[in-house]
């Protein structure tokens, strides 16, 4: 499906890759700040207790809705211009959210988290920018994994920023953390401005060969890759959101719940050091399937009991499963498009993935209340099974086609 496209020289590619990892480390630190403090600030500012998690849900919705305009900008003006604008909005979003806290204005705070969604959509696209830096399709999974290592650094930076800055302004608790979020985005700006990526025109020499998006979306390659990404990311986000509430509801402390999430986030990104090599060795579909199996095992372990071991073990398995499943699905997606089609296909994929995450964010608390922790984990297993069947069918079709050819 790929045709040859211009790529930067090796030295420049290595420099760009380093810049993307650093930018991912800074940009990826914003979501932990918003997710960990959004509900607490919501409780502090909102007169309606049921609206306390609205800032986090609006952030997720902003991310999903921003994938399409961000991709349009990247296609028209290049990735660097879109990324710089994203970081600028990241700065503005942190300041607006902090001012919302300072002025006890819940709507302003929600506006700040919504603006952060565009920055997050750009940060999520860094993994696709990494694939532009390699000419060999076999190296694309490794490139994606390298950028995702920045997520591991971000998982450390974000929580530490919260700890160091939440009481920086005693009169307005947590405002300092959102000012720090703005500073992190500001630090990312010179890195993004230093990127030297191929211009959009160089990527679309075959523009006349671009197929309609609806046609691409009906191909088996896209359906399987997108389904794997949606289920991997959607289930991870859903269970990660519900797990702390379930742990506290089962008598565990808030500190134990926070520790479980910390181990989960580390498990999400630490495997990135080897995921690309595993994909190169065993194949995209195989590693994606392994990730989904681990997510299924996380649900099975959660059903075995309500002790701390069951919660923490399930969250760790969920994190590793997400890493294999999501990176594998992203690598599979690169097989689905021609160079002229990449922007719109990547945008559709991310819109579906993060739209699912937004829905999960809005619905996790209500479903936990109605179905219970066990009900959630039972309900996830059929979704995992469906995607594993799709992967198996796709593998059979590929083997059959190769044999016929």
mmCIF file of C-alpha atoms in Angstrom:
data_model
loop_
_atom_site.group_PDB
_atom_site.id
_atom_site.type_symbol
_atom_site.label_atom_id
_atom_site.label_comp_id
_atom_site.label_asym_id
_atom_site.label_seq_id
_atom_site.Cartn_x
_atom_site.Cartn_y
_atom_site.Cartn_z
ATOM 1 C CA UNK A 1 0.000 0.000 0.000
ATOM 2 C CA UNK A 2 3.002 2.264 0.541
ATOM 3 C CA UNK A 3 4.799 4.133 -2.203
ATOM 4 C CA UNK A 4 8.193 5.743 -1.845
ATOM 5 C CA UNK A 5 8.058 9.143 -0.131
ATOM 6 C CA UNK A 6 10.818 11.633 0.627
ATOM 7 C CA UNK A 7 12.302 11.207 4.100
ATOM 8 C CA UNK A 8 14.861 13.357 5.898
ATOM 9 C CA UNK A 9 18.532 12.282 5.904
ATOM 10 C CA UNK A 10 19.460 9.824 8.708
ATOM 11 C CA UNK A 11 21.150 12.451 10.888
ATOM 12 C CA UNK A 12 18.204 14.810 10.598
ATOM 13 C CA UNK A 13 15.760 11.940 11.205
ATOM 14 C CA UNK A 14 17.561 11.050 14.434
ATOM 15 C CA UNK A 15 17.432 14.691 15.526
ATOM 16 C CA UNK A 16 13.728 14.933 14.709
ATOM 17 C CA UNK A 17 13.061 11.698 16.593
ATOM 18 C CA UNK A 18 14.810 13.072 19.673
ATOM 19 C CA UNK A 19 12.751 16.262 19.459
ATOM 20 C CA UNK A 20 9.515 14.253 19.163
ATOM 21 C CA UNK A 21 10.414 12.139 22.218
ATOM 22 C CA UNK A 22 11.176 15.288 24.227
ATOM 23 C CA UNK A 23 7.967 16.975 23.031
ATOM 24 C CA UNK A 24 5.996 13.829 23.897
ATOM 25 C CA UNK A 25 7.520 13.881 27.399
ATOM 26 C CA UNK A 26 6.341 17.454 27.968
ATOM 27 C CA UNK A 27 3.015 17.289 26.115
ATOM 28 C CA UNK A 28 2.124 13.895 27.562
ATOM 29 C CA UNK A 29 2.505 15.276 31.089
ATOM 30 C CA UNK A 30 -0.601 17.460 30.709
ATOM 31 C CA UNK A 31 -3.244 14.692 30.767
ATOM 32 C CA UNK A 32 -2.120 13.288 34.164
ATOM 33 C CA UNK A 33 -2.465 16.794 35.622
ATOM 34 C CA UNK A 34 -5.947 17.274 34.180
ATOM 35 C CA UNK A 35 -7.181 13.760 34.970
ATOM 36 C CA UNK A 36 -5.811 13.621 38.519
ATOM 37 C CA UNK A 37 -7.007 17.110 39.527
ATOM 38 C CA UNK A 38 -10.013 17.737 37.264
ATOM 39 C CA UNK A 39 -12.467 15.902 39.495
ATOM 40 C CA UNK A 40 -11.119 17.476 42.692
ATOM 41 C CA UNK A 41 -11.330 20.959 41.223
ATOM 42 C CA UNK A 42 -14.785 20.137 39.873
ATOM 43 C CA UNK A 43 -15.940 19.229 43.379
ATOM 44 C CA UNK A 44 -14.443 22.477 44.630
ATOM 45 C CA UNK A 45 -16.061 24.733 42.002
ATOM 46 C CA UNK A 46 -19.338 23.058 41.086
ATOM 47 C CA UNK A 47 -22.487 23.303 43.184
ATOM 48 C CA UNK A 48 -23.720 20.076 41.561
ATOM 49 C CA UNK A 49 -21.809 17.005 42.855
ATOM 50 C CA UNK A 50 -22.709 14.973 39.758
ATOM 51 C CA UNK A 51 -20.848 17.527 37.585
ATOM 52 C CA UNK A 52 -17.540 17.143 39.419
ATOM 53 C CA UNK A 53 -16.005 14.892 36.750
ATOM 54 C CA UNK A 54 -17.303 17.063 33.887
ATOM 55 C CA UNK A 55 -13.960 18.894 33.346
ATOM 56 C CA UNK A 56 -12.169 15.591 32.668
ATOM 57 C CA UNK A 57 -14.949 14.352 30.378
ATOM 58 C CA UNK A 58 -14.930 17.663 28.479
ATOM 59 C CA UNK A 59 -11.160 17.353 28.071
ATOM 60 C CA UNK A 60 -11.600 13.890 26.546
ATOM 61 C CA UNK A 61 -14.389 15.181 24.301
ATOM 62 C CA UNK A 62 -12.206 18.119 23.226
ATOM 63 C CA UNK A 63 -9.438 15.691 22.322
ATOM 64 C CA UNK A 64 -11.782 13.573 20.191
ATOM 65 C CA UNK A 65 -13.342 16.537 18.386
ATOM 66 C CA UNK A 66 -9.931 18.133 17.747
ATOM 67 C CA UNK A 67 -8.487 15.160 15.843
ATOM 68 C CA UNK A 68 -10.216 16.190 12.607
ATOM 69 C CA UNK A 69 -9.312 19.922 12.500
ATOM 70 C CA UNK A 70 -5.781 19.111 13.688
ATOM 71 C CA UNK A 71 -5.353 16.622 10.838
ATOM 72 C CA UNK A 72 -6.720 19.165 8.350
ATOM 73 C CA UNK A 73 -4.116 21.676 9.509
ATOM 74 C CA UNK A 74 -1.327 19.110 9.275
ATOM 75 C CA UNK A 75 -2.366 18.240 5.743
ATOM 76 C CA UNK A 76 -2.611 21.864 4.598
ATOM 77 C CA UNK A 77 0.216 23.561 6.513
ATOM 78 C CA UNK A 78 2.411 20.705 7.702
ATOM 79 C CA UNK A 79 2.771 18.931 11.015
ATOM 80 C CA UNK A 80 5.123 21.492 12.563
ATOM 81 C CA UNK A 81 2.662 24.384 12.164
ATOM 82 C CA UNK A 82 -0.157 22.349 13.705
ATOM 83 C CA UNK A 83 2.059 21.164 16.553
ATOM 84 C CA UNK A 84 3.203 24.703 17.359
ATOM 85 C CA UNK A 85 -0.416 25.908 17.411
ATOM 86 C CA UNK A 86 -1.303 22.961 19.645
ATOM 87 C CA UNK A 87 1.415 23.884 22.140
ATOM 88 C CA UNK A 88 0.275 27.537 22.111
ATOM 89 C CA UNK A 89 -3.253 26.386 22.939
ATOM 90 C CA UNK A 90 -1.703 24.185 25.633
ATOM 91 C CA UNK A 91 -0.205 27.299 27.210
ATOM 92 C CA UNK A 92 -3.510 29.169 26.955
ATOM 93 C CA UNK A 93 -5.503 26.225 28.324
ATOM 94 C CA UNK A 94 -3.367 25.985 31.461
ATOM 95 C CA UNK A 95 -3.679 29.715 32.132
ATOM 96 C CA UNK A 96 -7.460 29.708 31.525
ATOM 97 C CA UNK A 97 -7.956 26.686 33.808
ATOM 98 C CA UNK A 98 -5.827 28.276 36.551
ATOM 99 C CA UNK A 99 -7.794 31.518 36.240
ATOM 100 C CA UNK A 100 -10.999 29.514 36.491
ATOM 101 C CA UNK A 101 -9.792 28.182 39.834
ATOM 102 C CA UNK A 102 -8.625 31.611 41.004
ATOM 103 C CA UNK A 103 -11.995 33.154 40.118
ATOM 104 C CA UNK A 104 -14.043 30.162 41.343
ATOM 105 C CA UNK A 105 -15.513 29.955 37.847
ATOM 106 C CA UNK A 106 -16.453 26.382 36.947
ATOM 107 C CA UNK A 107 -17.314 27.213 33.317
ATOM 108 C CA UNK A 108 -13.953 28.922 32.781
ATOM 109 C CA UNK A 109 -12.150 25.927 34.256
ATOM 110 C CA UNK A 110 -14.026 23.589 31.891
ATOM 111 C CA UNK A 111 -13.111 25.870 28.974
ATOM 112 C CA UNK A 112 -9.462 25.480 29.934
ATOM 113 C CA UNK A 113 -9.656 21.668 29.960
ATOM 114 C CA UNK A 114 -11.543 21.718 26.631
ATOM 115 C CA UNK A 115 -8.783 23.808 24.992
ATOM 116 C CA UNK A 116 -6.237 21.315 26.276
ATOM 117 C CA UNK A 117 -7.960 18.747 24.068
ATOM 118 C CA UNK A 118 -6.538 20.278 20.863
ATOM 119 C CA UNK A 119 -3.015 20.146 22.279
ATOM 120 C CA UNK A 120 -3.590 16.533 23.305
ATOM 121 C CA UNK A 121 -4.807 15.663 19.792
ATOM 122 C CA UNK A 122 -1.543 17.049 18.396
ATOM 123 C CA UNK A 123 0.522 15.150 20.975
ATOM 124 C CA UNK A 124 -1.252 11.922 20.046
ATOM 125 C CA UNK A 125 -0.215 12.571 16.429
ATOM 126 C CA UNK A 126 3.503 12.607 17.276
ATOM 127 C CA UNK A 127 3.509 8.815 16.854
ATOM 128 C CA UNK A 128 2.423 9.229 13.222
ATOM 129 C CA UNK A 129 5.062 11.913 12.643
ATOM 130 C CA UNK A 130 7.648 9.333 13.738
ATOM 131 C CA UNK A 131 6.591 7.010 10.912
ATOM 132 C CA UNK A 132 7.273 9.816 8.412
ATOM 133 C CA UNK A 133 10.917 9.763 9.477
ATOM 134 C CA UNK A 134 11.630 6.210 8.279
ATOM 135 C CA UNK A 135 11.529 4.974 4.690
ATOM 136 C CA UNK A 136 11.405 1.266 5.561
ATOM 137 C CA UNK A 137 7.866 0.175 6.568
ATOM 138 C CA UNK A 138 9.458 -2.541 8.718
ATOM 139 C CA UNK A 139 10.992 0.159 10.923
ATOM 140 C CA UNK A 140 7.780 2.091 11.538
ATOM 141 C CA UNK A 141 6.737 0.105 14.622
ATOM 142 C CA UNK A 142 10.128 0.818 16.207
ATOM 143 C CA UNK A 143 9.723 4.527 15.413
ATOM 144 C CA UNK A 144 6.294 4.565 17.074
ATOM 145 C CA UNK A 145 7.714 2.801 20.138
ATOM 146 C CA UNK A 146 10.553 5.317 20.453
ATOM 147 C CA UNK A 147 8.140 8.233 20.582
ATOM 148 C CA UNK A 148 5.925 6.387 23.065
ATOM 149 C CA UNK A 149 8.929 6.178 25.429
ATOM 150 C CA UNK A 150 8.257 9.869 25.948
ATOM 151 C CA UNK A 151 4.977 8.782 27.531
ATOM 152 C CA UNK A 152 6.924 6.961 30.237
ATOM 153 C CA UNK A 153 8.810 10.165 31.055
ATOM 154 C CA UNK A 154 5.523 12.098 30.980
ATOM 155 C CA UNK A 155 3.992 9.603 33.410
ATOM 156 C CA UNK A 156 6.689 10.606 35.881
ATOM 157 C CA UNK A 157 6.682 14.351 35.158
ATOM 158 C CA UNK A 158 2.893 14.856 35.368
ATOM 159 C CA UNK A 159 2.246 13.408 38.851
ATOM 160 C CA UNK A 160 5.407 15.025 40.240
ATOM 161 C CA UNK A 161 4.298 18.418 38.948
ATOM 162 C CA UNK A 162 0.982 17.921 40.774
ATOM 163 C CA UNK A 163 2.801 17.057 44.012
ATOM 164 C CA UNK A 164 5.233 19.985 43.776
ATOM 165 C CA UNK A 165 2.780 22.689 42.698
ATOM 166 C CA UNK A 166 -0.707 21.872 44.003
ATOM 167 C CA UNK A 167 -0.190 24.074 47.087
ATOM 168 C CA UNK A 168 2.010 26.664 45.377
ATOM 169 C CA UNK A 169 -0.777 29.230 45.837
ATOM 170 C CA UNK A 170 -2.419 28.395 49.194
ATOM 171 C CA UNK A 171 -5.362 30.734 48.590
ATOM 172 C CA UNK A 172 -6.248 28.923 45.353
ATOM 173 C CA UNK A 173 -5.406 25.200 45.717
ATOM 174 C CA UNK A 174 -4.392 23.416 42.508
ATOM 175 C CA UNK A 175 -4.116 26.629 40.438
ATOM 176 C CA UNK A 176 -0.318 26.316 40.559
ATOM 177 C CA UNK A 177 -0.507 22.898 38.894
ATOM 178 C CA UNK A 178 -2.415 24.297 35.935
ATOM 179 C CA UNK A 179 0.001 27.209 35.600
ATOM 180 C CA UNK A 180 2.711 24.530 35.540
ATOM 181 C CA UNK A 181 0.791 22.745 32.793
ATOM 182 C CA UNK A 182 1.074 25.968 30.777
ATOM 183 C CA UNK A 183 4.819 26.132 31.488
ATOM 184 C CA UNK A 184 5.308 22.562 30.227
ATOM 185 C CA UNK A 185 3.575 23.463 26.956
ATOM 186 C CA UNK A 186 5.707 26.609 26.723
ATOM 187 C CA UNK A 187 8.867 24.516 27.111
ATOM 188 C CA UNK A 188 7.692 22.278 24.262
ATOM 189 C CA UNK A 189 7.365 25.219 21.836
ATOM 190 C CA UNK A 190 11.079 25.633 20.920
ATOM 191 C CA UNK A 191 11.387 21.863 20.457
ATOM 192 C CA UNK A 192 8.451 21.779 18.052
ATOM 193 C CA UNK A 193 9.673 24.847 16.183
ATOM 194 C CA UNK A 194 13.017 23.074 15.670
ATOM 195 C CA UNK A 195 11.406 20.119 13.871
ATOM 196 C CA UNK A 196 12.408 19.756 10.221
ATOM 197 C CA UNK A 197 9.709 17.502 8.797
ATOM 198 C CA UNK A 198 8.951 17.052 5.073
ATOM 199 C CA UNK A 199 6.487 19.698 3.828
ATOM 200 C CA UNK A 200 2.935 18.532 3.151
ATOM 201 C CA UNK A 201 3.421 18.907 -0.620
ATOM 202 C CA UNK A 202 6.262 16.402 -0.570
ATOM 203 C CA UNK A 203 3.983 13.910 1.077
ATOM 204 C CA UNK A 204 1.176 14.191 -1.451
ATOM 205 C CA UNK A 205 2.817 13.719 -4.829
ATOM 206 C CA UNK A 206 0.267 11.001 -5.539
ATOM 207 C CA UNK A 207 -2.693 13.188 -4.614
ATOM 208 C CA UNK A 208 -4.545 12.161 -7.736
ATOM 209 C CA UNK A 209 -4.457 8.536 -6.569
ATOM 210 C CA UNK A 210 -6.144 9.268 -3.230
ATOM 211 C CA UNK A 211 -9.252 7.155 -2.641
ATOM 212 C CA UNK A 212 -12.419 8.416 -0.925
ATOM 213 C CA UNK A 213 -12.293 8.040 2.849
ATOM 214 C CA UNK A 214 -15.475 5.934 2.865
ATOM 215 C CA UNK A 215 -13.822 3.451 0.506
ATOM 216 C CA UNK A 216 -10.733 3.182 2.710
ATOM 217 C CA UNK A 217 -12.857 2.790 5.854
ATOM 218 C CA UNK A 218 -14.536 -0.278 4.338
ATOM 219 C CA UNK A 219 -11.275 -2.132 3.692
ATOM 220 C CA UNK A 220 -10.534 -5.116 5.963
ATOM 221 C CA UNK A 221 -7.128 -3.621 6.867
ATOM 222 C CA UNK A 222 -8.669 -0.440 8.233
ATOM 223 C CA UNK A 223 -11.557 -2.155 10.001
ATOM 224 C CA UNK A 224 -9.262 -4.537 11.878
ATOM 225 C CA UNK A 225 -6.605 -1.909 12.726
ATOM 226 C CA UNK A 226 -9.166 0.644 13.895
ATOM 227 C CA UNK A 227 -11.174 -1.926 15.884
ATOM 228 C CA UNK A 228 -8.001 -3.053 17.657
ATOM 229 C CA UNK A 229 -7.104 0.552 18.518
ATOM 230 C CA UNK A 230 -10.618 1.432 19.679
ATOM 231 C CA UNK A 231 -10.949 -1.626 21.917
ATOM 232 C CA UNK A 232 -7.401 -1.420 23.309
ATOM 233 C CA UNK A 233 -7.587 2.276 24.187
ATOM 234 C CA UNK A 234 -11.313 2.368 25.012
ATOM 235 C CA UNK A 235 -11.222 -0.524 27.493
ATOM 236 C CA UNK A 236 -8.016 0.741 29.065
ATOM 237 C CA UNK A 237 -9.491 4.223 29.621
ATOM 238 C CA UNK A 238 -12.777 2.828 30.878
ATOM 239 C CA UNK A 239 -11.235 0.449 33.402
ATOM 240 C CA UNK A 240 -8.569 2.940 34.505
ATOM 241 C CA UNK A 241 -11.308 5.469 35.270
ATOM 242 C CA UNK A 242 -13.510 2.964 37.096
ATOM 243 C CA UNK A 243 -10.779 1.120 39.048
ATOM 244 C CA UNK A 244 -10.018 3.798 41.694
ATOM 245 C CA UNK A 245 -13.729 4.207 42.471
ATOM 246 C CA UNK A 246 -14.143 0.436 42.687
ATOM 247 C CA UNK A 247 -11.092 0.083 44.964
ATOM 248 C CA UNK A 248 -12.305 2.726 47.390
ATOM 249 C CA UNK A 249 -15.781 1.193 47.272
ATOM 250 C CA UNK A 250 -14.298 -2.178 48.244
ATOM 251 C CA UNK A 251 -12.609 -0.711 51.327
ATOM 252 C CA UNK A 252 -9.147 0.073 49.983
ATOM 253 C CA UNK A 253 -7.593 3.441 50.738
ATOM 254 C CA UNK A 254 -7.295 6.359 48.358
ATOM 255 C CA UNK A 255 -3.508 5.977 48.609
ATOM 256 C CA UNK A 256 -3.712 2.326 47.524
ATOM 257 C CA UNK A 257 -5.927 3.319 44.620
ATOM 258 C CA UNK A 258 -3.454 6.040 43.568
ATOM 259 C CA UNK A 259 -0.561 3.576 43.806
ATOM 260 C CA UNK A 260 -2.447 1.143 41.590
ATOM 261 C CA UNK A 261 -2.918 3.821 38.933
ATOM 262 C CA UNK A 262 0.762 4.753 39.143
ATOM 263 C CA UNK A 263 1.802 1.138 38.496
ATOM 264 C CA UNK A 264 -0.744 0.995 35.681
ATOM 265 C CA UNK A 265 0.659 4.092 33.949
ATOM 266 C CA UNK A 266 4.222 2.788 34.248
ATOM 267 C CA UNK A 267 3.068 -0.524 32.761
ATOM 268 C CA UNK A 268 1.471 1.386 29.880
ATOM 269 C CA UNK A 269 4.714 2.946 28.680
ATOM 270 C CA UNK A 270 7.661 0.922 30.024
ATOM 271 C CA UNK A 271 7.237 -1.870 27.418
ATOM 272 C CA UNK A 272 7.805 0.714 24.660
ATOM 273 C CA UNK A 273 11.538 -0.040 24.944
ATOM 274 C CA UNK A 274 10.903 -3.499 23.438
ATOM 275 C CA UNK A 275 7.506 -3.323 21.698
ATOM 276 C CA UNK A 276 8.959 -2.197 18.368
ATOM 277 C CA UNK A 277 11.489 -5.040 18.398
ATOM 278 C CA UNK A 278 8.779 -7.549 19.280
ATOM 279 C CA UNK A 279 6.648 -6.333 16.370
ATOM 280 C CA UNK A 280 9.624 -6.574 14.010
ATOM 281 C CA UNK A 281 10.308 -10.111 15.261
ATOM 282 C CA UNK A 282 6.793 -11.561 15.509
ATOM 283 C CA UNK A 283 4.585 -9.261 13.408
ATOM 284 C CA UNK A 284 2.058 -6.471 13.955
ATOM 285 C CA UNK A 285 -1.042 -8.634 14.221
ATOM 286 C CA UNK A 286 0.580 -11.110 16.601
ATOM 287 C CA UNK A 287 1.687 -8.457 19.086
ATOM 288 C CA UNK A 288 -1.665 -6.670 18.794
ATOM 289 C CA UNK A 289 -3.408 -9.969 19.580
ATOM 290 C CA UNK A 290 -1.079 -10.527 22.547
ATOM 291 C CA UNK A 291 -2.009 -7.087 23.863
ATOM 292 C CA UNK A 292 -5.714 -7.867 23.618
ATOM 293 C CA UNK A 293 -5.179 -11.217 25.340
ATOM 294 C CA UNK A 294 -3.446 -9.424 28.216
ATOM 295 C CA UNK A 295 -6.371 -6.985 28.471
ATOM 296 C CA UNK A 296 -8.696 -9.990 28.624
ATOM 297 C CA UNK A 297 -6.505 -11.575 31.324
ATOM 298 C CA UNK A 298 -6.707 -8.311 33.272
ATOM 299 C CA UNK A 299 -10.487 -8.635 33.303
ATOM 300 C CA UNK A 300 -10.276 -12.303 34.303
ATOM 301 C CA UNK A 301 -7.909 -11.513 37.185
ATOM 302 C CA UNK A 302 -10.213 -8.722 38.377
ATOM 303 C CA UNK A 303 -13.066 -11.246 38.512
ATOM 304 C CA UNK A 304 -11.076 -13.570 40.773
ATOM 305 C CA UNK A 305 -11.273 -11.347 43.841
ATOM 306 C CA UNK A 306 -11.319 -7.898 45.373
ATOM 307 C CA UNK A 307 -8.007 -7.952 47.237
ATOM 308 C CA UNK A 308 -5.330 -5.373 46.501
ATOM 309 C CA UNK A 309 -3.413 -7.994 44.500
ATOM 310 C CA UNK A 310 -6.345 -8.482 42.132
ATOM 311 C CA UNK A 311 -6.787 -4.754 41.510
ATOM 312 C CA UNK A 312 -3.099 -3.943 41.123
ATOM 313 C CA UNK A 313 -2.373 -7.052 39.055
ATOM 314 C CA UNK A 314 -5.295 -6.316 36.743
ATOM 315 C CA UNK A 315 -4.159 -2.703 36.283
ATOM 316 C CA UNK A 316 -0.597 -3.776 35.442
ATOM 317 C CA UNK A 317 -1.800 -6.373 32.915
ATOM 318 C CA UNK A 318 -4.151 -3.748 31.486
ATOM 319 C CA UNK A 319 -1.264 -1.305 31.031
ATOM 320 C CA UNK A 320 1.028 -3.792 29.251
ATOM 321 C CA UNK A 321 -1.893 -5.015 27.146
ATOM 322 C CA UNK A 322 -2.696 -1.451 26.093
ATOM 323 C CA UNK A 323 0.917 -0.868 25.050
ATOM 324 C CA UNK A 324 1.092 -3.936 22.827
ATOM 325 C CA UNK A 325 -2.451 -3.515 21.515
ATOM 326 C CA UNK A 326 -2.318 0.213 20.766
ATOM 327 C CA UNK A 327 1.186 0.360 19.288
ATOM 328 C CA UNK A 328 0.434 -2.763 17.255
ATOM 329 C CA UNK A 329 -2.842 -1.269 16.006
ATOM 330 C CA UNK A 330 -1.075 1.985 15.079
ATOM 331 C CA UNK A 331 1.542 0.025 13.136
ATOM 332 C CA UNK A 332 -1.236 -1.930 11.384
ATOM 333 C CA UNK A 333 -2.921 1.336 10.422
ATOM 334 C CA UNK A 334 0.163 2.430 8.461
ATOM 335 C CA UNK A 335 -0.587 -0.418 6.020
ATOM 336 C CA UNK A 336 -4.033 1.010 5.216
ATOM 337 C CA UNK A 337 -3.229 4.179 3.297
ATOM 338 C CA UNK A 338 -1.225 5.669 0.474
ATOM 339 C CA UNK A 339 0.899 8.772 1.169
ATOM 340 C CA UNK A 340 -1.814 11.113 -0.135
ATOM 341 C CA UNK A 341 -4.379 9.500 2.165
ATOM 342 C CA UNK A 342 -2.459 9.408 5.424
ATOM 343 C CA UNK A 343 -3.811 12.602 7.042
ATOM 344 C CA UNK A 344 -7.502 11.796 6.640
ATOM 345 C CA UNK A 345 -7.096 8.115 7.561
ATOM 346 C CA UNK A 346 -5.072 8.917 10.670
ATOM 347 C CA UNK A 347 -7.652 11.546 11.632
ATOM 348 C CA UNK A 348 -10.584 9.154 11.226
ATOM 349 C CA UNK A 349 -8.808 6.492 13.260
ATOM 350 C CA UNK A 350 -7.987 8.876 16.115
ATOM 351 C CA UNK A 351 -11.490 10.379 16.042
ATOM 352 C CA UNK A 352 -12.972 6.912 16.520
ATOM 353 C CA UNK A 353 -10.428 5.916 19.179
ATOM 354 C CA UNK A 354 -10.648 9.068 21.282
ATOM 355 C CA UNK A 355 -14.365 9.463 20.672
ATOM 356 C CA UNK A 356 -14.710 6.063 22.334
ATOM 357 C CA UNK A 357 -12.484 7.235 25.189
ATOM 358 C CA UNK A 358 -14.688 10.314 25.648
ATOM 359 C CA UNK A 359 -17.827 8.173 25.801
ATOM 360 C CA UNK A 360 -16.085 5.864 28.291
ATOM 361 C CA UNK A 361 -15.129 8.858 30.431
ATOM 362 C CA UNK A 362 -18.720 10.138 30.512
ATOM 363 C CA UNK A 363 -20.210 6.708 31.230
ATOM 364 C CA UNK A 364 -17.757 4.866 33.480
ATOM 365 C CA UNK A 365 -19.092 6.146 36.802
ATOM 366 C CA UNK A 366 -22.718 5.477 35.918
ATOM 367 C CA UNK A 367 -21.981 1.975 34.594
ATOM 368 C CA UNK A 368 -19.913 1.138 37.666
ATOM 369 C CA UNK A 369 -22.865 2.173 39.796
ATOM 370 C CA UNK A 370 -25.378 0.133 37.785
ATOM 371 C CA UNK A 371 -23.391 -2.966 36.763
ATOM 372 C CA UNK A 372 -20.697 -3.098 39.424
ATOM 373 C CA UNK A 373 -16.975 -3.813 39.046
ATOM 374 C CA UNK A 374 -17.549 -7.464 38.142
ATOM 375 C CA UNK A 375 -20.186 -6.531 35.569
ATOM 376 C CA UNK A 376 -17.754 -4.162 33.841
ATOM 377 C CA UNK A 377 -15.042 -6.815 33.629
ATOM 378 C CA UNK A 378 -17.456 -9.447 32.343
ATOM 379 C CA UNK A 379 -18.735 -7.016 29.714
ATOM 380 C CA UNK A 380 -15.274 -6.269 28.343
ATOM 381 C CA UNK A 381 -14.442 -9.887 27.496
ATOM 382 C CA UNK A 382 -16.769 -10.216 24.458
ATOM 383 C CA UNK A 383 -15.265 -7.042 22.939
ATOM 384 C CA UNK A 384 -11.769 -8.479 23.258
ATOM 385 C CA UNK A 385 -12.967 -11.762 21.751
ATOM 386 C CA UNK A 386 -14.549 -10.031 18.739
ATOM 387 C CA UNK A 387 -11.333 -8.197 17.831
ATOM 388 C CA UNK A 388 -9.252 -11.352 18.306
ATOM 389 C CA UNK A 389 -11.581 -13.131 15.869
ATOM 390 C CA UNK A 390 -11.191 -10.251 13.384
ATOM 391 C CA UNK A 391 -7.406 -10.491 13.690
ATOM 392 C CA UNK A 392 -7.588 -14.251 13.124
ATOM 393 C CA UNK A 393 -9.770 -13.833 10.029
ATOM 394 C CA UNK A 394 -7.449 -11.164 8.655
ATOM 395 C CA UNK A 395 -4.421 -13.396 9.193
ATOM 396 C CA UNK A 396 -6.161 -16.288 7.398
ATOM 397 C CA UNK A 397 -7.063 -14.014 4.466
ATOM 398 C CA UNK A 398 -3.481 -12.759 4.207
ATOM 399 C CA UNK A 399 -1.996 -16.276 4.272
ATOM 400 C CA UNK A 400 -4.529 -17.421 1.655
ATOM 401 C CA UNK A 401 -3.768 -14.429 -0.598
ATOM 402 C CA UNK A 402 -0.013 -15.009 -0.312
ATOM 403 C CA UNK A 403 -0.436 -18.673 -1.167
ATOM 404 C CA UNK A 404 -2.557 -17.808 -4.203
ATOM 405 C CA UNK A 405 -0.043 -15.171 -5.336
#
